[in-house]
Tab-separated table of C-alpha atoms in Angstrom:
chain	number	residue	atom	x	y	z
A	821	MET	CA	68.294	165.734	152.349
A	822	GLU	CA	71.516	165.338	151.632
A	823	GLN	CA	71.255	161.798	152.730
A	824	PHE	CA	68.383	160.823	149.863
A	825	LEU	CA	70.475	162.585	147.539
A	826	LEU	CA	73.373	161.391	148.047
A	827	ALA	CA	71.999	157.597	147.908
A	828	ALA	CA	69.944	158.828	144.720
A	829	ALA	CA	73.758	159.253	143.621
A	830	LEU	CA	75.077	156.550	144.852
A	831	VAL	CA	72.415	154.524	143.477
A	832	VAL	CA	72.844	155.709	139.990
A	833	VAL	CA	76.755	155.266	140.267
A	834	ALA	CA	76.183	151.613	141.454
A	835	GLY	CA	73.707	151.245	138.065
A	836	ALA	CA	76.134	152.865	135.100
A	837	GLY	CA	79.111	151.407	136.805
A	838	ILE	CA	76.639	147.486	136.340
A	839	ALA	CA	75.569	149.316	133.313
A	840	ALA	CA	79.103	149.493	132.492
A	841	ALA	CA	80.158	146.046	133.473
A	842	ALA	CA	77.352	144.326	131.478
A	843	LEU	CA	78.294	146.367	128.479
A	844	LEU	CA	81.694	145.780	128.751
A	845	VAL	CA	80.875	141.937	129.362
A	846	ARG	CA	78.666	142.050	125.903
A	847	GLN	CA	81.234	143.945	123.645
A	848	ARG	CA	83.705	141.177	124.825
A	849	ARG	CA	81.815	138.817	124.317
A	850	GLU	CA	80.047	139.850	120.622
A	851	THR	CA	84.275	140.663	119.973
A	852	GLY	CA	85.035	137.043	121.191
A	853	ASP	CA	82.786	136.408	117.942
A	854	LEU	CA	83.881	138.338	115.676
A	855	ARG	CA	87.640	137.153	116.725
A	856	ALA	CA	86.473	133.417	116.532
A	857	GLN	CA	84.238	134.336	113.486
A	858	ASN	CA	87.134	136.395	111.673
A	859	ALA	CA	89.426	132.971	112.039
A	860	VAL	CA	87.271	130.695	110.345
A	861	LEU	CA	86.648	132.777	107.625
A	862	ALA	CA	90.406	132.925	107.653
A	863	ARG	CA	90.833	129.128	107.862
A	864	GLY	CA	88.326	128.416	105.219
A	865	LEU	CA	89.943	131.398	102.703
A	866	ASP	CA	93.291	130.028	103.479
A	867	LEU	CA	91.969	126.367	102.684
A	868	ARG	CA	90.355	127.445	99.795
A	869	GLU	CA	93.852	128.992	98.171
A	870	LYS	CA	95.721	125.907	98.656
A	871	GLU	CA	93.208	123.835	97.618
A	872	LEU	CA	92.975	125.766	94.370
A	873	ARG	CA	96.995	125.464	94.084
A	874	HIS	CA	96.896	121.926	94.285
A	875	LEU	CA	94.174	121.776	92.270
A	876	ALA	CA	95.880	123.760	89.407
A	877	ASP	CA	99.423	122.296	90.534
A	878	VAL	CA	98.777	118.497	90.734
A	879	ARG	CA	95.718	117.235	90.000
A	880	LEU	CA	94.789	118.602	86.894
A	881	PRO	CA	98.166	117.646	85.049
A	882	GLU	CA	97.962	114.094	86.672
A	883	LEU	CA	94.571	114.074	85.883
A	884	MET	CA	95.711	114.457	82.515
A	885	GLU	CA	98.772	112.765	82.261
A	886	SER	CA	96.108	109.627	83.515
A	887	LEU	CA	93.980	109.652	80.571
A	888	HIS	CA	97.311	108.715	78.705
A	889	ASN	CA	98.098	107.066	81.006
A	890	PRO	CA	95.813	104.689	82.813
A	891	GLY	CA	98.722	103.244	85.792
A	892	VAL	CA	98.850	107.244	87.033
A	893	ARG	CA	97.007	108.072	90.485
A	894	VAL	CA	95.297	111.316	90.854
A	895	THR	CA	95.449	112.907	93.564
A	896	GLY	CA	92.771	113.431	95.701
A	897	PRO	CA	91.628	117.706	97.486
A	898	LEU	CA	93.883	117.566	100.669
A	899	HIS	CA	90.849	118.335	102.517
A	900	ASP	CA	87.784	117.084	103.647
A	901	LEU	CA	86.483	119.349	101.767
A	902	ASP	CA	82.771	117.526	102.127
A	903	ARG	CA	82.629	118.509	106.016
A	904	GLU	CA	84.936	121.877	105.931
A	905	ALA	CA	83.313	123.074	102.673
A	906	PRO	CA	80.306	121.048	100.967
A	907	ALA	CA	79.698	123.624	98.249
A	908	TYR	CA	83.656	124.623	97.524
A	909	GLY	CA	84.361	120.708	97.058
A	910	GLN	CA	81.386	120.466	94.486
A	911	ALA	CA	82.647	123.436	92.410
A	912	LEU	CA	85.898	121.400	92.484
A	913	ARG	CA	84.723	118.701	91.608
A	914	THR	CA	81.983	120.173	88.304
A	915	VAL	CA	85.805	121.623	87.371
A	916	THR	CA	87.750	118.660	86.917
A	917	GLU	CA	85.097	116.861	85.403
A	918	LEU	CA	84.870	119.531	82.703
A	919	PHE	CA	88.464	119.390	82.588
A	920	ALA	CA	88.447	115.584	81.934
A	921	GLY	CA	85.964	115.654	79.432
A	922	SER	CA	86.918	117.995	77.342
A	923	ALA	CA	90.899	116.930	77.508
A	924	ALA	CA	88.968	113.561	76.595
A	925	ARG	CA	87.314	115.055	73.381
A	926	VAL	CA	90.494	117.032	72.785
A	927	ARG	CA	93.136	113.400	72.924
A	928	GLU	CA	90.117	111.828	71.119
A	929	ARG	CA	89.623	113.984	68.224
A	930	ALA	CA	93.861	114.150	68.004
A	931	ASP	CA	93.883	110.696	68.153
A	932	LEU	CA	91.738	109.993	65.234
A	933	SER	CA	93.092	112.124	63.266
A	934	ALA	CA	96.689	111.315	64.319
A	935	LYS	CA	95.276	107.771	62.618
A	936	SER	CA	93.075	108.813	59.623
A	937	THR	CA	97.088	110.450	58.356
A	938	LEU	CA	99.028	107.348	59.245
A	939	ARG	CA	95.708	105.521	57.234
A	940	ALA	CA	95.926	107.597	53.837
A	941	MET	CA	99.800	107.643	54.060
A	942	MET	CA	100.426	104.059	54.550
A	943	ARG	CA	97.791	102.774	51.982
A	944	ALA	CA	99.932	104.835	49.650
A	945	VAL	CA	103.054	103.292	51.277
A	946	GLN	CA	101.440	99.842	50.318
A	947	SER	CA	100.389	100.813	46.993
A	948	LEU	CA	103.963	101.465	46.210
A	949	ALA	CA	104.963	98.268	47.848
A	950	ASN	CA	101.862	95.992	45.422
A	951	GLU	CA	103.758	98.010	42.398
A	952	GLN	CA	107.215	97.416	43.371
A	953	GLN	CA	105.752	93.808	43.437
A	954	LEU	CA	104.713	93.582	40.386
A	955	ALA	CA	107.914	95.231	38.783
A	956	ILE	CA	109.874	92.927	40.031
A	957	SER	CA	107.851	89.847	39.723
A	958	ASP	CA	108.463	90.955	35.751
A	959	MET	CA	112.202	91.653	36.257
A	960	GLN	CA	112.163	87.582	37.383
A	961	GLU	CA	110.609	87.088	34.691
A	962	ARG	CA	112.794	88.209	32.092
A	963	HIS	CA	115.747	87.721	33.214
A	964	ASP	CA	118.217	84.507	33.387
A	965	ASP	CA	121.190	86.289	34.827
A	966	PRO	CA	122.286	84.942	38.553
A	967	ASP	CA	123.361	87.338	39.979
A	968	VAL	CA	120.617	89.735	38.958
A	969	LEU	CA	118.002	87.400	40.173
A	970	GLU	CA	120.194	86.671	43.880
A	971	GLY	CA	119.903	90.848	44.445
A	972	LEU	CA	115.570	90.026	42.933
A	973	LEU	CA	115.373	87.917	45.785
A	974	ARG	CA	116.817	90.347	48.082
A	975	VAL	CA	115.272	92.958	47.106
A	976	ASP	CA	111.698	91.113	47.229
A	977	HIS	CA	112.431	90.230	50.431
A	978	MET	CA	112.613	93.826	51.644
A	979	ASN	CA	109.872	94.447	49.679
A	980	ALA	CA	107.770	92.371	52.170
A	981	GLN	CA	108.743	93.669	55.177
A	982	LEU	CA	108.216	97.082	53.998
A	983	GLY	CA	104.914	95.521	52.863
A	984	ARG	CA	104.082	93.775	56.732
A	985	ARG	CA	105.475	97.518	58.465
A	986	ALA	CA	102.952	99.460	56.336
A	987	GLN	CA	100.338	96.551	56.897
A	988	ALA	CA	100.615	96.814	60.653
A	989	THR	CA	100.681	100.676	60.916
A	990	ALA	CA	97.048	101.025	59.118
A	991	VAL	CA	95.710	97.956	61.138
A	992	LEU	CA	96.051	100.141	64.330
A	993	CYS	CA	95.027	103.115	62.896
A	994	GLY	CA	91.419	100.997	62.046
A	995	SER	CA	92.023	99.325	58.720
A	996	TRP	CA	91.834	95.844	57.540
A	997	PRO	CA	94.699	93.297	56.607
A	998	GLY	CA	93.681	94.367	52.724
A	999	GLN	CA	94.370	91.468	51.204
A	1000	GLN	CA	91.998	88.583	50.784
A	1001	ARG	CA	93.544	84.683	50.450
A	1002	SER	CA	91.740	81.690	49.739
A	1003	ALA	CA	91.575	79.043	52.325
A	1004	SER	CA	95.504	77.769	53.027
A	1005	SER	CA	96.793	75.077	54.937
A	1006	LEU	CA	98.359	75.982	58.281
A	1007	SER	CA	101.841	74.589	57.032
A	1008	ASP	CA	101.190	77.536	54.232
A	1009	VAL	CA	99.798	80.041	56.513
A	1010	VAL	CA	103.612	79.741	58.764
A	1011	ARG	CA	105.725	79.781	55.909
A	1012	GLY	CA	103.592	83.137	54.507
A	1013	ALA	CA	104.432	84.403	57.833
A	1014	THR	CA	107.887	83.297	57.951
A	1015	SER	CA	108.563	85.057	54.169
A	1016	ARG	CA	107.845	88.601	55.969
A	1017	ILE	CA	110.474	88.914	58.539
A	1018	ARG	CA	114.587	89.458	58.026
A	1019	ASP	CA	115.714	86.197	59.850
A	1020	TYR	CA	113.592	84.206	58.150
A	1021	LEU	CA	116.264	81.131	58.067
A	1022	ARG	CA	116.113	81.014	61.680
A	1023	VAL	CA	112.803	80.069	62.209
A	1024	ASN	CA	112.006	76.099	62.429
A	1025	MET	CA	108.737	74.853	61.599
A	1026	GLN	CA	108.340	71.097	63.308
A	1027	GLY	CA	105.773	68.609	63.110
A	1028	PRO	CA	102.646	70.433	60.399
A	1029	VAL	CA	99.193	69.327	60.816
A	1030	ASN	CA	96.496	68.332	58.568
A	1031	THR	CA	94.396	71.440	59.072
A	1032	ALA	CA	93.668	75.011	57.551
A	1033	VAL	CA	92.650	77.935	57.683
A	1034	THR	CA	89.671	79.532	56.572
A	1035	SER	CA	89.770	82.286	53.757
A	1036	ARG	CA	89.097	85.042	55.938
A	1037	ALA	CA	91.619	84.705	58.216
A	1038	VAL	CA	94.180	83.751	56.549
A	1039	GLU	CA	96.053	87.344	56.838
A	1040	PRO	CA	95.032	88.471	59.973
A	1041	ILE	CA	97.128	85.063	60.887
A	1042	VAL	CA	99.815	85.635	58.704
A	1043	LEU	CA	99.950	88.935	60.086
A	1044	THR	CA	100.049	87.964	63.405
A	1045	LEU	CA	102.183	84.932	63.306
A	1046	ALA	CA	104.968	87.137	61.372
A	1047	GLU	CA	104.462	89.620	63.958
A	1048	LEU	CA	105.210	86.939	66.876
A	1049	LEU	CA	108.339	85.855	64.302
A	1050	ASP	CA	109.806	88.731	64.715
A	1051	ASN	CA	109.736	89.891	67.874
A	1052	ALA	CA	111.072	86.390	68.518
A	1053	ALA	CA	113.506	86.362	66.557
A	1054	ARG	CA	114.985	90.138	67.323
A	1055	HIS	CA	114.653	89.400	70.750
A	1056	SER	CA	117.049	86.408	70.361
A	1057	ARG	CA	120.866	85.444	70.214
A	1058	PRO	CA	121.671	85.551	65.746
A	1059	ASP	CA	122.706	81.591	66.192
A	1060	THR	CA	120.250	80.620	67.758
A	1061	THR	CA	116.701	79.223	66.343
A	1062	VAL	CA	112.922	79.911	66.256
A	1063	GLU	CA	110.961	77.031	66.949
A	1064	VAL	CA	107.095	76.358	65.430
A	1065	ASN	CA	105.010	74.150	66.687
A	1066	PHE	CA	101.062	72.860	66.383
A	1067	GLN	CA	99.258	71.344	68.631
A	1068	SER	CA	95.787	69.696	67.788
A	1069	THR	CA	93.203	71.068	70.414
A	1070	HIS	CA	89.392	69.207	71.031
A	1071	ASN	CA	88.445	72.892	69.909
A	1072	GLY	CA	90.864	74.837	67.494
A	1073	VAL	CA	94.982	74.265	67.298
A	1074	ALA	CA	97.870	76.036	68.664
A	1075	ILE	CA	100.537	77.551	67.225
A	1076	MET	CA	103.598	77.966	69.711
A	1077	ILE	CA	106.428	80.393	69.133
A	1078	ASP	CA	109.062	79.192	70.756
A	1079	ASP	CA	112.869	81.743	71.128
A	1080	ALA	CA	115.758	81.359	73.422
A	1081	GLY	CA	116.124	85.021	74.490
A	1082	VAL	CA	115.393	86.463	77.346
A	1083	ALA	CA	112.435	86.365	79.369
A	1084	MET	CA	109.707	89.093	80.058
A	1085	ASP	CA	109.535	90.489	83.893
A	1086	ALA	CA	106.267	90.782	85.333
A	1087	GLU	CA	104.813	94.368	84.257
A	1088	GLU	CA	106.062	93.112	80.702
A	1089	LEU	CA	103.960	90.447	81.072
A	1090	GLN	CA	100.955	92.572	81.739
A	1091	ARG	CA	101.284	94.880	79.233
A	1092	ALA	CA	101.973	92.639	76.579
A	1093	ALA	CA	99.061	90.961	78.385
A	1094	ASP	CA	96.731	94.893	78.044
A	1095	LEU	CA	98.102	94.588	74.350
A	1096	LEU	CA	97.030	91.249	73.477
A	1097	SER	CA	93.485	90.990	74.950
A	1098	GLY	CA	92.391	94.006	72.717
A	1099	ASP	CA	90.186	95.037	75.112
A	1100	ALA	CA	91.561	98.932	75.458
A	1101	SER	CA	91.891	100.935	72.470
A	1102	VAL	CA	95.176	100.976	71.352
A	1103	ASP	CA	97.191	104.676	71.769
A	1104	ILE	CA	100.146	104.820	68.891
A	1105	HIS	CA	101.751	108.002	70.221
A	1106	ARG	CA	102.327	105.945	73.911
A	1107	LEU	CA	103.996	103.121	71.584
A	1108	GLY	CA	107.460	103.782	72.094
A	1109	ASP	CA	110.715	105.342	70.308
A	1110	PRO	CA	111.090	103.319	68.141
A	1111	PRO	CA	107.342	101.800	67.862
A	1112	ARG	CA	106.891	98.539	69.320
A	1113	VAL	CA	103.720	97.229	67.427
A	1114	GLY	CA	103.799	93.814	67.716
A	1115	PHE	CA	102.185	92.894	70.641
A	1116	ALA	CA	99.439	95.586	69.882
A	1117	VAL	CA	98.286	94.360	66.345
A	1118	ALA	CA	97.977	91.234	67.685
A	1119	GLY	CA	95.847	92.237	69.146
A	1120	VAL	CA	93.591	94.653	67.423
A	1121	LEU	CA	93.671	91.282	64.941
A	1122	ALA	CA	93.114	88.302	67.742
A	1123	ALA	CA	89.572	91.087	68.829
A	1124	ARG	CA	88.656	91.382	65.463
A	1125	TYR	CA	88.760	87.675	64.273
A	1126	GLY	CA	88.225	85.958	67.360
A	1127	PHE	CA	91.416	83.604	67.701
A	1128	ARG	CA	93.191	84.570	71.041
A	1129	VAL	CA	96.640	85.499	71.390
A	1130	SER	CA	98.680	85.190	74.899
A	1131	VAL	CA	102.862	84.964	75.492
A	1132	ASP	CA	102.284	84.248	79.858
A	1133	THR	CA	103.927	80.987	79.418
A	1134	ARG	CA	108.044	80.994	79.486
A	1135	SER	CA	109.757	79.274	76.539
A	1136	PRO	CA	111.397	75.860	77.375
A	1137	TYR	CA	114.685	77.536	75.969
A	1138	GLY	CA	114.587	80.316	78.150
A	1139	GLY	CA	113.041	82.821	76.701
A	1140	VAL	CA	109.410	83.487	75.764
A	1141	ARG	CA	106.231	81.161	73.849
A	1142	ALA	CA	104.123	82.655	71.765
A	1143	VAL	CA	100.656	81.198	71.201
A	1144	VAL	CA	98.399	81.494	68.989
A	1145	PHE	CA	95.091	79.271	69.047
A	1146	VAL	CA	92.745	78.929	66.481
A	1147	PRO	CA	89.877	78.090	67.027
A	1148	SER	CA	87.312	75.460	65.607
A	1149	ALA	CA	85.116	78.101	63.159
A	1150	LEU	CA	87.891	79.180	61.588
A	1151	LEU	CA	88.882	76.251	60.716
A	1152	THR	CA	88.879	73.889	57.347
A	1153	ASP	CA	90.019	71.021	55.441
A	1154	VAL	CA	92.999	71.120	53.753
A	1155	PRO	CA	92.264	72.676	49.861
A	1156	GLY	CA	92.772	70.545	47.174
A	1157	GLU	CA	92.925	67.336	49.085
A	1158	ARG	CA	90.262	65.140	48.450
A	1159	ALA	CA	88.924	61.820	50.382
A	1160	PRO	CA	89.665	58.081	48.476
A	1161	ASP	CA	87.317	57.177	46.359
A	1162	PRO	CA	85.549	53.299	47.307
A	1163	SER	CA	85.042	52.045	44.216
A	1164	ALA	CA	88.288	53.061	42.543
A	1165	ALA	CA	89.436	49.778	44.383
A	1166	SER	CA	86.971	47.376	42.683
A	1167	ARG	CA	87.233	48.628	39.264
A	1168	PRO	CA	88.918	46.435	36.909
A	1169	ALA	CA	92.273	46.778	35.656
A	1170	ALA	CA	91.604	47.286	32.133
A	1171	GLU	CA	89.043	49.727	32.875
A	1172	SER	CA	91.930	52.264	33.632
A	1173	PRO	CA	92.757	54.333	30.590
A	1174	ALA	CA	96.779	53.911	29.549
A	1175	PRO	CA	99.040	56.000	29.940
A	1176	ALA	CA	99.997	58.759	27.742
A	1177	ALA	CA	102.587	58.085	24.664
A	1178	TRP	CA	105.777	60.322	25.607
A	1179	THR	CA	106.068	62.572	23.350
A	1180	GLY	CA	109.140	64.038	24.447
A	1181	VAL	CA	108.030	67.258	24.956
A	1182	PRO	CA	106.981	67.860	28.682
A	1183	ALA	CA	103.597	69.159	29.613
A	1184	THR	CA	101.608	70.878	31.868
A	1185	PRO	CA	98.234	69.085	33.504
A	1186	GLY	CA	96.488	70.583	31.382
A	1187	GLY	CA	97.961	68.774	27.940
A	1188	LEU	CA	99.848	72.275	26.565
A	1189	PRO	CA	103.587	71.860	26.414
A	1190	LYS	CA	106.338	73.602	29.438
A	1191	ARG	CA	108.624	75.535	28.684
A	1192	THR	CA	112.142	74.882	29.362
A	1193	ARG	CA	115.467	76.440	29.823
A	1194	VAL	CA	118.141	77.192	27.390
A	1195	ALA	CA	120.350	77.390	29.531
A	1196	VAL	CA	119.575	73.638	31.261
A	1197	ALA	CA	119.704	72.318	27.138
A	1198	GLU	CA	123.003	73.806	26.756
A	1199	ARG	CA	124.566	72.502	29.475
A	1200	PRO	CA	127.462	69.801	28.625
A	1201	ALA	CA	126.933	66.757	28.302
A	1202	GLU	CA	128.778	65.343	31.207
A	1203	ASP	CA	127.083	67.128	33.434
A	1204	ALA	CA	123.961	64.876	32.803
A	1205	GLU	CA	125.705	61.366	33.856
A	1206	PRO	CA	125.194	60.143	36.700
A	1207	PRO	CA	127.449	60.690	39.705
A	1208	PRO	CA	130.162	57.571	40.804
A	1209	VAL	CA	129.129	56.077	44.096
A	1210	GLN	CA	131.127	57.003	46.662
A	1211	GLY	CA	133.364	54.568	48.917
A	1212	ALA	CA	133.539	55.110	52.576
A	1213	GLY	CA	136.754	57.022	52.129
A	1214	ALA	CA	135.489	58.828	49.316
A	1215	GLN	CA	135.138	62.101	49.642
A	1216	PRO	CA	131.671	64.220	49.494
A	1217	PRO	CA	130.859	66.264	45.998
A	1218	PRO	CA	131.391	70.394	45.887
A	1219	LEU	CA	128.822	72.928	47.255
A	1220	ARG	CA	126.601	74.067	44.286
A	1221	PRO	CA	127.747	77.623	43.128
A	1222	ALA	CA	126.231	80.045	44.262
A	1223	ARG	CA	125.042	81.369	40.399
A	1224	GLU	CA	123.733	78.228	40.250
A	1225	THR	CA	121.474	78.322	43.602
A	1226	ALA	CA	120.000	81.112	42.157
A	1227	ALA	CA	119.299	80.719	39.142
A	1228	GLY	CA	118.145	77.642	40.278
A	1229	LEU	CA	115.266	79.319	42.953
A	1230	GLY	CA	114.753	81.887	39.701
A	1231	ALA	CA	113.492	79.460	38.330
A	1232	TRP	CA	111.768	77.434	40.456
A	1233	GLN	CA	110.241	80.369	41.699
A	1234	ARG	CA	109.231	81.575	37.796
A	1235	GLY	CA	107.300	78.161	37.350
A	1236	THR	CA	105.031	77.667	40.881
A	1237	ARG	CA	104.107	81.253	39.191
A	1238	SER	CA	103.101	80.979	35.851
A	1239	GLY	CA	101.885	77.372	37.527
A	1240	ARG	CA	99.458	78.728	39.653
A	1241	ALA	CA	98.195	81.750	36.922
A	1242	ALA	CA	97.861	78.809	34.366
A	1243	THR	CA	96.958	75.765	36.395
A	1244	PRO	CA	94.069	76.794	38.910
A	1245	SER	CA	93.944	74.290	41.590
A	1246	ASP	CA	90.903	71.544	42.397
A	1247	GLY	CA	87.864	73.702	43.657
A	1248	GLU	CA	89.476	77.153	42.294
A	1249	GLY	CA	86.737	78.840	39.663
A	1250	PRO	CA	87.735	81.807	37.786
A	1251	GLY	CA	88.167	84.777	40.573
A	1252	ILE	CA	90.157	82.140	43.410
A	1253	GLU	CA	92.740	83.867	44.358
A	1254	SER	CA	96.327	81.892	44.552
A	1255	LYS	CA	97.598	80.813	47.770
A	1256	ASP	CA	100.451	83.101	47.199
A	1257	LEU	CA	101.192	84.466	50.492
A	1258	ARG	CA	104.014	86.953	49.690
A	1259	PRO	CA	102.119	90.759	50.210
């Protein structure tokens, strides 16, 4: 009996030991699983914390900067969230998309507000510049003093530059050039652009072509050429010239502007090409300090009116060559030119009208008497005598004084203005604007 009880006790003890061992193994296994789960949770929590800090400190600022500067690269997540935390990765992508959309809308509203304000201000400046131009013209009509005329010409030129700056800024802000011109020859277009820059005396135009620009494209091309000429003059030495040449092609005319300044590097050429393409909207907040609007204005006008501008060619003088290509759709015949009449050669000489008798009073083509300057009539008689023929060793005649030069320029300007107002050119009726390309 005792042996049976002892055996039973041993069996119970063995079973208890086996059960305890099984429980211990199970406990250790569960403990290991819990530790592994805790490690996974801790790693996931650490991953989320790092990604959240990376999002706030790096990704969102880069995303905001990329909205202003497309060249900025936005950094991605630190981990492979699609594999390690798909739901969390999708949540972060949603956050970045919402942030980018909100920032873009805020930036767009701010840009529109800034452009609207600038556009209104530039319209006011343009209006004041036009009123000042009328006042200057009136003073040029009323004053004959050479010193006064010389000062008025300088003020007139500075007013033209002021009007161009205001006009260019308004165009960048979405406004139209604001001036409607009649069709003008390419030579007049280049001269009009030259008159709006500071260093106009350095511009040298070569070989004009017998072609004109249509009415709707005159002012945009004048403004574009003025910005390119000003850019060429500012980035080259003061003792060099800016050359303007024309090249006719089968589908248009190319206007080439060459300067002897410093050439642009690859990065500057790429930025200029982006601005001149007119494909992207111009950010007025990123034009530099002071703002450099020349290429931006040229690109906006080129995209709007259908001509092309490029600066990717090196000038033969070591600087930059800017090319404005005007297609045939924007070109026309030179206004005022008439084809020769074939029947005129076969008319008998007797049918030609006799010349009008000279009455001693100058007259306009319309037959009206022309006003003469009193100062010319009061000049001493010896001034009217022809100068003697100079020999090989004779000294050249002295230069005209500045007062006489200013007086002549003032008289020429008043005469051309009164002629445009009194006798319109052939083919122009009432309401057709003149070709005066000043702003």
